[in-house]
Amino acid sequence: MTDLIQTYALLIVFWVGINSPVIAAESFVHFERDSGDLPFAVDGQPAPLIFNNGEPKGVIMAIEQLKGDIKKVTGNSPSIAEPQVKQSAVVIIGTLDNSPELQMLERQGKVDFSRIRGEWEAYHIEVIPSPMPNIAQALVIAGSDRRGTIYGIYELARQLGVSPWYWWADVPVSTHKNIYIHHKTQIIDQPKVKYRGIFLNDEAPALTGYVKDKFGNYNNEFYQHIFELLLRLKANFLWPAMWNNAFSVDDPMNAQLAHDMGIVMSTSHHEPMMRADKEWNKFGEGKWDYAVNQDNLYQFWTEGAKRHKSFDSVFTLGMRGQEDTPMSETQNIALLEKVVTDQRKILSDVFTEKDVSDIPQVWTLYKEVQGYYENGMRVPDDVTLLWADDNWGNIRRLPTPEERQRKGGAGVYYHFDYVGGPRSYRWINTVPIAKIWEQMQLAYQFEAREIWITNVGDLKPMEYPIDFFLNMAWDPTLMDTEALANFGLKWASQQFGKKHAKEIADIVEGYTRHNGRRKPELVAPSTYSIYVYDEAHRISEELAALELKAESIYQDLQTSYQDAFFQLVLHPIKAVRIVYELNHNLAKNRLYALQERASANDYALKARKWFAQDAALERRYHELNNGRWNHFMSQPHIGYTNWNNPPEDTMPVLHINKPNAVSDMGVSIEGSAAAWPQDSGTSWPHNSNMKLTFESFGQSQRYIEIYNKGTVPFDFTAEVSAPWIRLSQQEGKVKDDKRVLVSIDWENLTIGHHAGHIVISGAAWGEAKISISAIKRQQESIKGFVEADGYISIEAANTQRRHSTDSGLWYEIPLHGRTRSSMAVSMPIDEIFVEDLTASPVIEYDLHLFSSGDISIQTIVAPSLNFVPDRGLRYAISLGEEPPQIIDILEDNSDKAWQDSVKKGVRYAISHHTLKTPGAKTLKIYAIDPGVVIQKIIVDTGRLKPSYLGPEQSVFIE
């Protein structure tokens, strides 16, 4: 079997489920008619509707929403069809068990609903001819149950052009007078994950401030908008806001409305039996401790079960301490097992008409609770095990083969927001969708398919990842790498149309990639190097370009789209750039103050301006559309000194110099924080570290900075010792800082090593001398990634060869990682290749090294966890002819190592190698465990400098 055939076969197995939906066309709504198409609206008059008033309340509510949606698009609401009146088209909507019209059509053989009958939340959309006398065509929307019908209704609304975010992000609706449905439309669809939803959490001050202003409290008027959003996104599950609120107590209509609309309610991981944490404060008696207060807690939970008996609910089992803390300092498995047993007894006593195993229940294995499970605690087979991530998007555990046989199945509790160490992140979207995709496709592969729920904090501004998460949850088999790569484009088109969709996708993907590198709350002046690999400057330019593009699009958009664009695109790129530039200027202020530059004060002033811009941007958001979204940007995010946010945004410490009214020269060079002059212990000021090294395959230019330590400008001259040393300028005036670029005239150098120097003269006693070293290499016969400047840097996806096997392959995850993309392995989830690496999929890179001896290789990988018990996260690596060595990414699995990995968004897997001879070498990486995701590879031959992202990719010669 060839590699290509193997790849195709494996991807088919990996992505396509046996019950994939039948889809006639990606979009069945058109605005120009083709022959045979159903005329949904003609000259603004929409086709009438047929539905049974006896449909469940949620279906009727969705139909009413659809009427409003159609009016937004066409200008008119659809009427109710009259069977005796001749019609060119109608829309027939119903649930199979409630719709006489659908039942009649099936009896007559005009439509076949067998593929959705009895299924969970399935819907069937089809255009059929002559459904009834006097009617030429019908668009049929049928659901296997009430939510299936609702999802079919909202699928039509989405295709008509009504964004799920029309209310929550002010996305306008484009109008069309003529609308047509493709005559071959047939869609049969249903979810692959049973419960799909969000958790409103950490909701003060932002969401709570907004809710109090607009609704008074977390009441049914507020939740109606949440429920509708979820249904439009084909979700069905909610953990409600609970920091200082209680869903069923705040408004007794909340639970009833959720049930009526079709939302399955549950309570968060530490709130058992449908009782909110804050309810105990109000109604509980005694201590929240089952060991000493069993009777009162038992009654408290019984009341919760009774209250929700008639509603769609998933009952959370178990017990943690109040306010989401550990229940005790030590594990008491026997006590917790008794808690679960008694909670099950309550459910049996309340739900007398059904077996307890038929009541949806979940045990969330969050934080220390997973330790209870790992140490032997078990719950009944019908209880869903909800595995959690590490609060930073890395799933801690997934089901084993034995656990996959459990009736209750498994799910995943994920995070877009978190309060806790090593740093709270609550302000803005920081999770790239490729990160979500990589982890959740593993969850689906390992059959964690019962519940997918994610902590979304305040909801806004997490619109983009929420949309992606719930879209993927509906059917992970359709969210392949191509769909992942195109998601941003489709999302942007849905919100803003096609004209700027590609640019908008680039902006959203760009700012989320930046936040994925390091969350804004963790960005510090020292994060990105301001003097190595031009790192900080490159990122500054990257963010500035994205903001400029966003501002240009904002100005070009119709006014009606600008509010939505500001919320979803312009604000987040401006916000993250402000935080970055604040820290970028703080870094310069602090370094330049140490170097005694007069310009240190300029950067203090610039930092203050960026801090003020942050406050101004927050005000702009809150004043948008007459304060429609007031409070949503109230979360403090600047000035952290520990894991928790400061009480308000706080300006970090600035360094202020008091330069004299004189001229006084200083000199620094790229790659070093040191500067000339410095105290060397001799009578002549010098700096032994003032050396710039160039290699013909390396960085093309470097810089020298000449700066003033006083306030009076001065003239400088720069003299070179040899004509092959080129300077961007050799003389000039220095007011504050002057950057001189240095490059090499390689054409006029022979092969080999050359030495020279540059002498800088100006307003100082003495001269600054910078040594120059230039190494010109022979280019003939060199192929692959070439060593230069003491390293080879490679983006992982730039392989030269990818060798698949009968059971596995390496593939690229687009958009994943801090710099470009990542390489991951697709393989049977229970197979490992550690015993026989010859059966392992391999990726290869061609290198050319000029060094020999001991070197190290940094394999930069995603910070994934060992989600399979008793297994690490391993790969094997070899360089040249050496035998492969097995590397466990989690060899150091300490808390300190974990904190470092989530702060940086990567782990560094270091391997050590000995090169007997320089020259052409092949670097091979072998797959062993699923879940290893490689972002970048850096071969360090001795002069790699510390930086956050590492150097840009090395030169590659074909």
Tab-separated table of N, CA, C and O in Angstrom, residues 663-719:
chain	number	residue	atom	x	y	z
A	663	SER	N	26.112	66.213	26.440
A	663	SER	CA	26.157	65.121	25.468
A	663	SER	C	26.987	63.997	26.068
A	663	SER	O	28.077	64.240	26.589
A	664	ASP	N	26.442	62.773	25.993
A	664	ASP	CA	27.176	61.638	26.572
A	664	ASP	C	26.773	60.375	25.813
A	664	ASP	O	25.599	59.961	25.848
A	665	MET	N	27.720	59.748	25.121
A	665	MET	CA	27.410	58.646	24.220
A	665	MET	C	27.428	57.292	24.927
A	665	MET	O	28.272	57.034	25.784
A	666	GLY	N	26.497	56.450	24.539
A	666	GLY	CA	26.497	55.047	24.906
A	666	GLY	C	26.260	54.217	23.661
A	666	GLY	O	25.698	54.698	22.673
A	667	VAL	N	26.689	52.962	23.690
A	667	VAL	CA	26.538	52.079	22.525
A	667	VAL	C	26.112	50.706	23.006
A	667	VAL	O	26.656	50.169	23.986
A	668	SER	N	25.146	50.121	22.314
A	668	SER	CA	24.756	48.733	22.572
A	668	SER	C	24.633	48.009	21.241
A	668	SER	O	24.570	48.631	20.167
A	669	ILE	N	24.605	46.697	21.300
A	669	ILE	CA	24.508	45.907	20.071
A	669	ILE	C	23.393	44.871	20.209
A	669	ILE	O	22.965	44.522	21.314
A	670	GLU	N	22.941	44.416	19.081
A	670	GLU	CA	21.928	43.367	19.055
A	670	GLU	C	22.448	42.116	19.756
A	670	GLU	O	23.604	41.734	19.614
A	671	GLY	N	21.551	41.482	20.514
A	671	GLY	CA	21.889	40.210	21.134
A	671	GLY	C	22.394	40.308	22.552
A	671	GLY	O	22.671	39.282	23.181
A	672	SER	N	22.504	41.528	23.090
A	672	SER	CA	23.055	41.683	24.440
A	672	SER	C	22.391	42.854	25.142
A	672	SER	O	22.097	43.884	24.523
A	673	ALA	N	22.161	42.689	26.453
A	673	ALA	CA	21.633	43.795	27.257
A	673	ALA	C	22.753	44.703	27.749
A	673	ALA	O	22.495	45.789	28.267
A	674	ALA	N	23.999	44.259	27.598
A	674	ALA	CA	25.137	45.070	28.052
A	674	ALA	C	25.338	46.251	27.110
A	674	ALA	O	24.815	46.286	25.994
A	675	ALA	N	26.100	47.229	27.557
A	675	ALA	CA	26.318	48.428	26.751
A	675	ALA	C	27.709	48.985	27.026
A	675	ALA	O	28.340	48.675	28.042
A	676	TRP	N	28.173	49.799	26.125
A	676	TRP	CA	29.446	50.529	26.274
A	676	TRP	C	29.129	51.955	26.684
A	676	TRP	O	28.180	52.558	26.174
A	677	PRO	N	29.874	52.549	27.574
A	677	PRO	CA	30.985	51.947	28.317
A	677	PRO	C	30.498	51.235	29.572
A	677	PRO	O	29.416	51.522	30.069
A	678	GLN	N	31.305	50.304	30.031
A	678	GLN	CA	30.999	49.672	31.312
A	678	GLN	C	32.290	49.571	32.103
A	678	GLN	O	33.383	49.638	31.543
A	679	ASP	N	32.140	49.398	33.393
A	679	ASP	CA	33.301	49.327	34.268
A	679	ASP	C	33.996	47.997	34.054
A	679	ASP	O	33.479	46.937	34.379
A	680	SER	N	35.179	48.051	33.449
A	680	SER	CA	35.901	46.820	33.128
A	680	SER	C	37.077	46.578	34.050
A	680	SER	O	37.799	45.603	33.902
A	681	GLY	N	37.280	47.476	34.980
A	681	GLY	CA	38.410	47.308	35.886
A	681	GLY	C	39.715	47.798	35.303
A	681	GLY	O	40.773	47.617	35.887
A	682	THR	N	39.649	48.414	34.098
A	682	THR	CA	40.864	48.967	33.489
A	682	THR	C	40.674	50.460	33.322
A	682	THR	O	39.597	51.006	33.548
A	683	SER	N	41.709	51.118	32.879
A	683	SER	CA	41.630	52.568	32.699
A	683	SER	C	40.965	52.948	31.385
A	683	SER	O	40.693	54.119	31.153
A	684	TRP	N	40.739	51.954	30.515
A	684	TRP	CA	40.161	52.274	29.202
A	684	TRP	C	38.766	51.656	29.108
A	684	TRP	O	38.595	50.457	29.271
A	685	PRO	N	37.747	52.463	28.876
A	685	PRO	CA	36.390	51.908	28.802
A	685	PRO	C	36.226	51.013	27.575
A	685	PRO	O	36.603	51.396	26.469
A	686	HIS	N	35.727	49.826	27.806
A	686	HIS	CA	35.501	48.909	26.682
A	686	HIS	C	34.415	47.917	27.092
A	686	HIS	O	33.916	47.929	28.200
A	687	ASN	N	34.042	47.057	26.184
A	687	ASN	CA	33.077	46.002	26.465
A	687	ASN	C	33.502	44.776	25.689
A	687	ASN	O	33.418	44.738	24.465
A	688	SER	N	34.000	43.780	26.421
A	688	SER	CA	34.520	42.586	25.768
A	688	SER	C	33.444	41.798	25.049
A	688	SER	O	33.743	40.944	24.227
A	689	ASN	N	32.143	42.066	25.356
A	689	ASN	CA	31.053	41.349	24.706
A	689	ASN	C	30.587	42.030	23.431
A	689	ASN	O	29.632	41.578	22.813
A	690	MET	N	31.218	43.120	23.050
A	690	MET	CA	30.778	43.857	21.873
A	690	MET	C	31.304	43.163	20.625
A	690	MET	O	32.324	43.540	20.042
A	691	LYS	N	30.555	42.135	20.196
A	691	LYS	CA	30.968	41.374	19.024
A	691	LYS	C	29.734	40.944	18.255
A	691	LYS	O	28.762	40.468	18.825
A	692	LEU	N	29.777	41.140	16.950
A	692	LEU	CA	28.705	40.699	16.066
A	692	LEU	C	29.254	39.645	15.117
A	692	LEU	O	30.293	39.859	14.474
A	693	THR	N	28.569	38.508	15.070
A	693	THR	CA	29.013	37.391	14.226
A	693	THR	C	28.006	37.168	13.105
A	693	THR	O	26.796	37.116	13.343
A	694	PHE	N	28.519	37.010	11.898
A	694	PHE	CA	27.685	36.774	10.726
A	694	PHE	C	28.122	35.469	10.055
A	694	PHE	O	29.315	35.149	10.004
A	695	GLU	N	27.131	34.743	9.540
A	695	GLU	CA	27.408	33.564	8.721
A	695	GLU	C	26.609	33.675	7.436
A	695	GLU	O	25.496	34.221	7.421
A	696	SER	N	27.150	33.156	6.361
A	696	SER	CA	26.551	33.393	5.044
A	696	SER	C	25.163	32.798	4.909
A	696	SER	O	24.387	33.243	4.062
A	697	PHE	N	24.815	31.787	5.706
A	697	PHE	CA	23.468	31.223	5.662
A	697	PHE	C	22.600	31.720	6.826
A	697	PHE	O	21.507	31.210	7.033
A	698	GLY	N	23.101	32.701	7.541
A	698	GLY	CA	22.404	33.139	8.739
A	698	GLY	C	21.712	34.468	8.581
A	698	GLY	O	21.359	34.905	7.474
A	699	GLN	N	21.520	35.132	9.698
A	699	GLN	CA	20.821	36.417	9.728
A	699	GLN	C	21.573	37.426	8.877
A	699	GLN	O	22.791	37.589	9.015
A	700	SER	N	20.859	38.124	8.004
A	700	SER	CA	21.528	38.955	6.991
A	700	SER	C	22.052	40.266	7.537
A	700	SER	O	23.022	40.808	7.006
A	701	GLN	N	21.402	40.805	8.545
A	701	GLN	CA	21.898	42.059	9.113
A	701	GLN	C	21.656	42.097	10.618
A	701	GLN	O	20.771	41.429	11.130
A	702	ARG	N	22.476	42.863	11.308
A	702	ARG	CA	22.337	43.082	12.742
A	702	ARG	C	22.466	44.581	12.996
A	702	ARG	O	22.748	45.344	12.073
A	703	TYR	N	22.248	44.978	14.250
A	703	TYR	CA	22.235	46.426	14.484
A	703	TYR	C	23.148	46.817	15.636
A	703	TYR	O	23.463	46.031	16.533
A	704	ILE	N	23.558	48.053	15.555
A	704	ILE	CA	24.246	48.752	16.640
A	704	ILE	C	23.365	49.937	17.009
A	704	ILE	O	22.811	50.597	16.128
A	705	GLU	N	23.197	50.200	18.307
A	705	GLU	CA	22.448	51.382	18.726
A	705	GLU	C	23.382	52.355	19.431
A	705	GLU	O	24.076	51.989	20.389
A	706	ILE	N	23.394	53.568	18.925
A	706	ILE	CA	24.177	54.660	19.514
A	706	ILE	C	23.172	55.579	20.206
A	706	ILE	O	22.186	55.994	19.590
A	707	TYR	N	23.392	55.849	21.470
A	707	TYR	CA	22.367	56.594	22.195
A	707	TYR	C	22.993	57.682	23.071
A	707	TYR	O	24.197	57.685	23.359
A	708	ASN	N	22.125	58.580	23.463
A	708	ASN	CA	22.540	59.742	24.248
A	708	ASN	C	22.128	59.526	25.699
A	708	ASN	O	20.972	59.199	25.983
A	709	LYS	N	23.069	59.701	26.604
A	709	LYS	CA	22.759	59.621	28.030
A	709	LYS	C	22.470	61.007	28.620
A	709	LYS	O	22.132	61.123	29.796
A	710	GLY	N	22.621	62.025	27.770
A	710	GLY	CA	22.304	63.389	28.187
A	710	GLY	C	21.203	63.960	27.322
A	710	GLY	O	20.548	63.250	26.556
A	711	THR	N	21.010	65.270	27.403
A	711	THR	CA	19.921	65.920	26.661
A	711	THR	C	20.402	66.767	25.494
A	711	THR	O	19.593	67.300	24.746
A	712	VAL	N	21.732	66.903	25.318
A	712	VAL	CA	22.272	67.716	24.223
A	712	VAL	C	22.688	66.793	23.089
A	712	VAL	O	23.492	65.866	23.289
A	713	PRO	N	22.163	66.972	21.872
A	713	PRO	CA	22.514	66.094	20.746
A	713	PRO	C	24.007	66.144	20.434
A	713	PRO	O	24.699	67.131	20.732
A	714	PHE	N	24.498	65.096	19.804
A	714	PHE	CA	25.911	65.041	19.416
A	714	PHE	C	26.049	64.341	18.070
A	714	PHE	O	25.149	63.647	17.604
A	715	ASP	N	27.215	64.529	17.445
A	715	ASP	CA	27.524	63.873	16.169
A	715	ASP	C	28.319	62.606	16.436
A	715	ASP	O	29.102	62.527	17.392
A	716	PHE	N	28.115	61.601	15.592
A	716	PHE	CA	28.890	60.370	15.719
A	716	PHE	C	29.495	60.014	14.365
A	716	PHE	O	29.012	60.445	13.312
A	717	THR	N	30.525	59.208	14.410
A	717	THR	CA	31.092	58.594	13.203
A	717	THR	C	31.310	57.114	13.485
A	717	THR	O	31.554	56.712	14.621
A	718	ALA	N	31.174	56.321	12.431
A	718	ALA	CA	31.409	54.883	12.529
A	718	ALA	C	32.382	54.485	11.426
A	718	ALA	O	32.097	54.681	10.240
A	719	GLU	N	33.543	53.966	11.824
A	719	GLU	CA	34.567	53.574	10.858
A	719	GLU	C	34.702	52.060	10.836
A	719	GLU	O	34.709	51.415	11.887
